[in-house]
C-alpha atoms as an extended CHARMM CRD file, in Angstrom:
* protein
*
       111  EXT
         1         1  MET       CA              5.4880000000       -8.5110000000       26.1670000000  PROA      1               0.0000000000
         2         2  VAL       CA              2.4200000000      -10.7420000000       26.1690000000  PROA      2               0.0000000000
         3         3  THR       CA              0.8890000000       -8.8380000000       29.0730000000  PROA      3               0.0000000000
         4         4  GLU       CA              1.1150000000       -5.6080000000       27.0730000000  PROA      4               0.0000000000
         5         5  LEU       CA             -0.5570000000       -7.2630000000       24.0690000000  PROA      5               0.0000000000
         6         6  CYS       CA             -3.3480000000       -8.5700000000       26.3020000000  PROA      6               0.0000000000
         7         7  LYS       CA             -3.9160000000       -5.1360000000       27.8260000000  PROA      7               0.0000000000
         8         8  LYS       CA             -4.2400000000       -3.6850000000       24.3090000000  PROA      8               0.0000000000
         9         9  ASN       CA             -6.7880000000       -6.4140000000       23.3840000000  PROA      9               0.0000000000
        10        10  HSD       CA             -4.4940000000       -7.9370000000       20.7350000000  PROA      10              0.0000000000
        11        11  VAL       CA             -4.7070000000      -11.5000000000       22.1020000000  PROA      11              0.0000000000
        12        12  THR       CA             -7.7770000000      -13.7150000000       21.7630000000  PROA      12              0.0000000000
        13        13  VAL       CA             -8.4650000000      -17.1930000000       23.0990000000  PROA      13              0.0000000000
        14        14  ASN       CA            -11.1710000000      -19.0690000000       21.1890000000  PROA      14              0.0000000000
        15        15  GLY       CA            -12.3080000000      -15.8010000000       19.6080000000  PROA      15              0.0000000000
        16        16  MET       CA            -12.6930000000      -13.8930000000       22.8880000000  PROA      16              0.0000000000
        17        17  VAL       CA            -10.3590000000      -11.1250000000       24.0710000000  PROA      17              0.0000000000
        18        18  ALA       CA             -8.0000000000      -12.4990000000       26.7270000000  PROA      18              0.0000000000
        19        19  LYS       CA             -6.7810000000      -10.8430000000       29.8930000000  PROA      19              0.0000000000
        20        20  PRO       CA             -3.2060000000      -11.5130000000       31.0910000000  PROA      20              0.0000000000
        21        21  SER       CA             -4.4680000000      -13.8260000000       33.8440000000  PROA      21              0.0000000000
        22        22  ARG       CA             -6.5980000000      -15.9690000000       31.4920000000  PROA      22              0.0000000000
        23        23  GLU       CA             -5.9870000000      -19.6970000000       31.8330000000  PROA      23              0.0000000000
        24        24  VAL       CA             -5.6990000000      -21.7720000000       28.7000000000  PROA      24              0.0000000000
        25        25  PHE       CA             -6.6160000000      -25.4080000000       28.3150000000  PROA      25              0.0000000000
        26        26  PRO       CA             -5.7410000000      -28.1200000000       25.7850000000  PROA      26              0.0000000000
        27        27  SER       CA             -7.5090000000      -27.5970000000       22.4150000000  PROA      27              0.0000000000
        28        28  ASP       CA             -7.7700000000      -23.7950000000       22.9470000000  PROA      28              0.0000000000
        29        29  MET       CA             -6.9080000000      -21.5920000000       19.9610000000  PROA      29              0.0000000000
        30        30  VAL       CA             -4.7810000000      -18.5500000000       20.8240000000  PROA      30              0.0000000000
        31        31  THR       CA             -4.6110000000      -15.7710000000       18.2190000000  PROA      31              0.0000000000
        32        32  PHE       CA             -2.3570000000      -12.7160000000       18.3340000000  PROA      32              0.0000000000
        33        33  ARG       CA             -0.8150000000      -10.1920000000       15.9530000000  PROA      33              0.0000000000
        34        34  ARG       CA              2.9200000000       -9.6130000000       15.7740000000  PROA      34              0.0000000000
        35        35  ASP       CA              4.9820000000       -8.0230000000       12.9620000000  PROA      35              0.0000000000
        36        36  GLN       CA              1.8650000000       -7.6160000000       10.8000000000  PROA      36              0.0000000000
        37        37  ILE       CA              1.1780000000      -11.3690000000       10.9280000000  PROA      37              0.0000000000
        38        38  ILE       CA             -1.8110000000      -12.8780000000       12.6980000000  PROA      38              0.0000000000
        39        39  TYR       CA             -0.4810000000      -15.9940000000       14.4360000000  PROA      39              0.0000000000
        40        40  LYS       CA             -2.7930000000      -18.8830000000       15.3160000000  PROA      40              0.0000000000
        41        41  ILE       CA             -1.5200000000      -21.2650000000       17.9810000000  PROA      41              0.0000000000
        42        42  LYS       CA             -3.3800000000      -24.3720000000       19.1530000000  PROA      42              0.0000000000
        43        43  VAL       CA             -2.6700000000      -25.5340000000       22.7140000000  PROA      43              0.0000000000
        44        44  LEU       CA             -1.9790000000      -29.2850000000       22.6830000000  PROA      44              0.0000000000
        45        45  ALA       CA             -1.1780000000      -29.8060000000       26.3660000000  PROA      45              0.0000000000
        46        46  ILE       CA             -0.1980000000      -27.9250000000       29.4940000000  PROA      46              0.0000000000
        47        47  PRO       CA              3.1680000000      -28.8200000000       31.0730000000  PROA      47              0.0000000000
        48        48  GLU       CA              3.1690000000      -29.5600000000       34.7890000000  PROA      48              0.0000000000
        49        49  SER       CA              6.0740000000      -27.1690000000       35.3920000000  PROA      49              0.0000000000
        50        50  ARG       CA              8.0870000000      -24.6320000000       33.4260000000  PROA      50              0.0000000000
        51        51  VAL       CA              9.9660000000      -26.0000000000       30.4230000000  PROA      51              0.0000000000
        52        52  GLY       CA             12.8190000000      -24.7470000000       28.2850000000  PROA      52              0.0000000000
        53        53  ALA       CA             12.2840000000      -23.0050000000       24.9620000000  PROA      53              0.0000000000
        54        54  LYS       CA             13.2980000000      -26.1080000000       23.0030000000  PROA      54              0.0000000000
        55        55  LEU       CA             10.4490000000      -28.1200000000       24.5470000000  PROA      55              0.0000000000
        56        56  VAL       CA              7.6520000000      -25.5850000000       23.9860000000  PROA      56              0.0000000000
        57        57  ASP       CA              6.8210000000      -27.0130000000       20.5480000000  PROA      57              0.0000000000
        58        58  LEU       CA              5.7170000000      -30.2550000000       22.2270000000  PROA      58              0.0000000000
        59        59  TYR       CA              2.8250000000      -28.3840000000       23.8370000000  PROA      59              0.0000000000
        60        60  ARG       CA              1.6010000000      -26.2050000000       20.9590000000  PROA      60              0.0000000000
        61        61  LYS       CA              0.8740000000      -26.3970000000       17.2490000000  PROA      61              0.0000000000
        62        62  ASP       CA              1.4030000000      -23.3990000000       14.9680000000  PROA      62              0.0000000000
        63        63  GLU       CA             -1.5410000000      -23.1340000000       12.5560000000  PROA      63              0.0000000000
        64        64  THR       CA             -0.5510000000      -19.8000000000       11.0160000000  PROA      64              0.0000000000
        65        65  PRO       CA             -1.1770000000      -19.8740000000        7.2470000000  PROA      65              0.0000000000
        66        66  GLU       CA              1.9220000000      -19.7550000000        5.0000000000  PROA      66              0.0000000000
        67        67  GLU       CA              0.3970000000      -16.8680000000        2.9940000000  PROA      67              0.0000000000
        68        68  ALA       CA              0.8960000000      -14.5920000000        6.0070000000  PROA      68              0.0000000000
        69        69  PHE       CA              4.6560000000      -15.1630000000        5.9590000000  PROA      69              0.0000000000
        70        70  ALA       CA              4.7900000000      -14.6830000000        2.1770000000  PROA      70              0.0000000000
        71        71  HSD       CA              2.9680000000      -11.3600000000        2.5860000000  PROA      71              0.0000000000
        72        72  LEU       CA              5.5460000000      -10.2450000000        5.1780000000  PROA      72              0.0000000000
        73        73  GLU       CA              8.3920000000      -11.0660000000        2.7740000000  PROA      73              0.0000000000
        74        74  LEU       CA              6.7320000000       -8.9640000000        0.0640000000  PROA      74              0.0000000000
        75        75  LEU       CA              6.4360000000       -6.0520000000        2.4950000000  PROA      75              0.0000000000
        76        76  LYS       CA             10.1350000000       -6.3070000000        3.3590000000  PROA      76              0.0000000000
        77        77  LEU       CA             11.1310000000       -6.3900000000       -0.3170000000  PROA      77              0.0000000000
        78        78  SER       CA              8.9670000000       -3.3940000000       -1.1590000000  PROA      78              0.0000000000
        79        79  LYS       CA             10.5320000000       -1.3610000000        1.6530000000  PROA      79              0.0000000000
        80        80  GLU       CA             14.0530000000       -2.2690000000        0.5010000000  PROA      80              0.0000000000
        81        81  HSD       CA             13.2080000000       -1.2730000000       -3.0570000000  PROA      81              0.0000000000
        82        82  TYR       CA             12.0340000000        2.1810000000       -1.9990000000  PROA      82              0.0000000000
        83        83  ARG       CA             15.1250000000        3.0260000000        0.0390000000  PROA      83              0.0000000000
        84        84  LYS       CA             17.9590000000        0.7200000000        0.9780000000  PROA      84              0.0000000000
        85        85  THR       CA             18.3660000000       -0.1880000000        4.6290000000  PROA      85              0.0000000000
        86        86  GLY       CA             20.6950000000        2.1080000000        6.5450000000  PROA      86              0.0000000000
        87        87  GLU       CA             20.5760000000        5.0520000000        4.1430000000  PROA      87              0.0000000000
        88        88  GLY       CA             18.2220000000        7.0490000000        6.3360000000  PROA      88              0.0000000000
        89        89  ARG       CA             16.5530000000       10.2330000000        5.1920000000  PROA      89              0.0000000000
        90        90  PRO       CA             17.5960000000       11.8950000000        1.9380000000  PROA      90              0.0000000000
        91        91  THR       CA             20.2740000000       14.5380000000        2.3270000000  PROA      91              0.0000000000
        92        92  LYS       CA             19.7600000000       18.0960000000        1.1400000000  PROA      92              0.0000000000
        93        93  LYS       CA             21.7370000000       17.2680000000       -2.0190000000  PROA      93              0.0000000000
        94        94  ASP       CA             19.6120000000       14.1530000000       -2.6540000000  PROA      94              0.0000000000
        95        95  ARG       CA             16.4640000000       16.2140000000       -2.2330000000  PROA      95              0.0000000000
        96        96  ARG       CA             17.6800000000       18.8500000000       -4.7100000000  PROA      96              0.0000000000
        97        97  ASP       CA             18.6120000000       16.1460000000       -7.2180000000  PROA      97              0.0000000000
        98        98  ILE       CA             15.1520000000       14.6250000000       -6.8940000000  PROA      98              0.0000000000
        99        99  GLU       CA             13.4800000000       18.0200000000       -7.3230000000  PROA      99              0.0000000000
       100       100  ASN       CA             15.6170000000       18.8160000000      -10.3940000000  PROA      100             0.0000000000
       101       101  TYR       CA             14.8420000000       15.4100000000      -11.8990000000  PROA      101             0.0000000000
       102       102  THR       CA             11.0960000000       15.7630000000      -11.3710000000  PROA      102             0.0000000000
       103       103  ASP       CA             11.1360000000       19.3610000000      -12.6760000000  PROA      103             0.0000000000
       104       104  GLU       CA             12.9620000000       18.2440000000      -15.8520000000  PROA      104             0.0000000000
       105       105  ASN       CA             10.4590000000       15.4280000000      -16.4540000000  PROA      105             0.0000000000
       106       106  HSD       CA              7.5680000000       17.7930000000      -15.7820000000  PROA      106             0.0000000000
       107       107  ASP       CA              8.9750000000       20.3670000000      -18.2700000000  PROA      107             0.0000000000
       108       108  GLN       CA              9.4180000000       17.6660000000      -20.9600000000  PROA      108             0.0000000000
       109       109  ASN       CA              5.8400000000       16.4560000000      -20.5180000000  PROA      109             0.0000000000
       110       110  THR       CA              4.3750000000       19.9480000000      -20.8460000000  PROA      110             0.0000000000
       111       111  GLU       CA              6.1750000000       20.7490000000      -24.1240000000  PROA      111             0.0000000000
């Protein structure tokens, strides 16, 4: 996943586009975009060997602003308001009902 983001130039290290093989060092700032949020991660230390997912937070600090997450929540709410999740595309009957409703409102406004 990260390799694909690097190849598309979506990952930067200290403001410079990073290749998949780029080494990072303590105090480097890694920035990437995921789910319409620009994440900012500061590298605190480099482990000597691979570590489990629970221990990763010891080696990095998430400096992503809280406003980015609030913006994502607003986007989710606006999408749910437009059409509820799982309803899919409007059916032919739904489309006719919408057309009839808009035609009635249009006729009332022109009178």
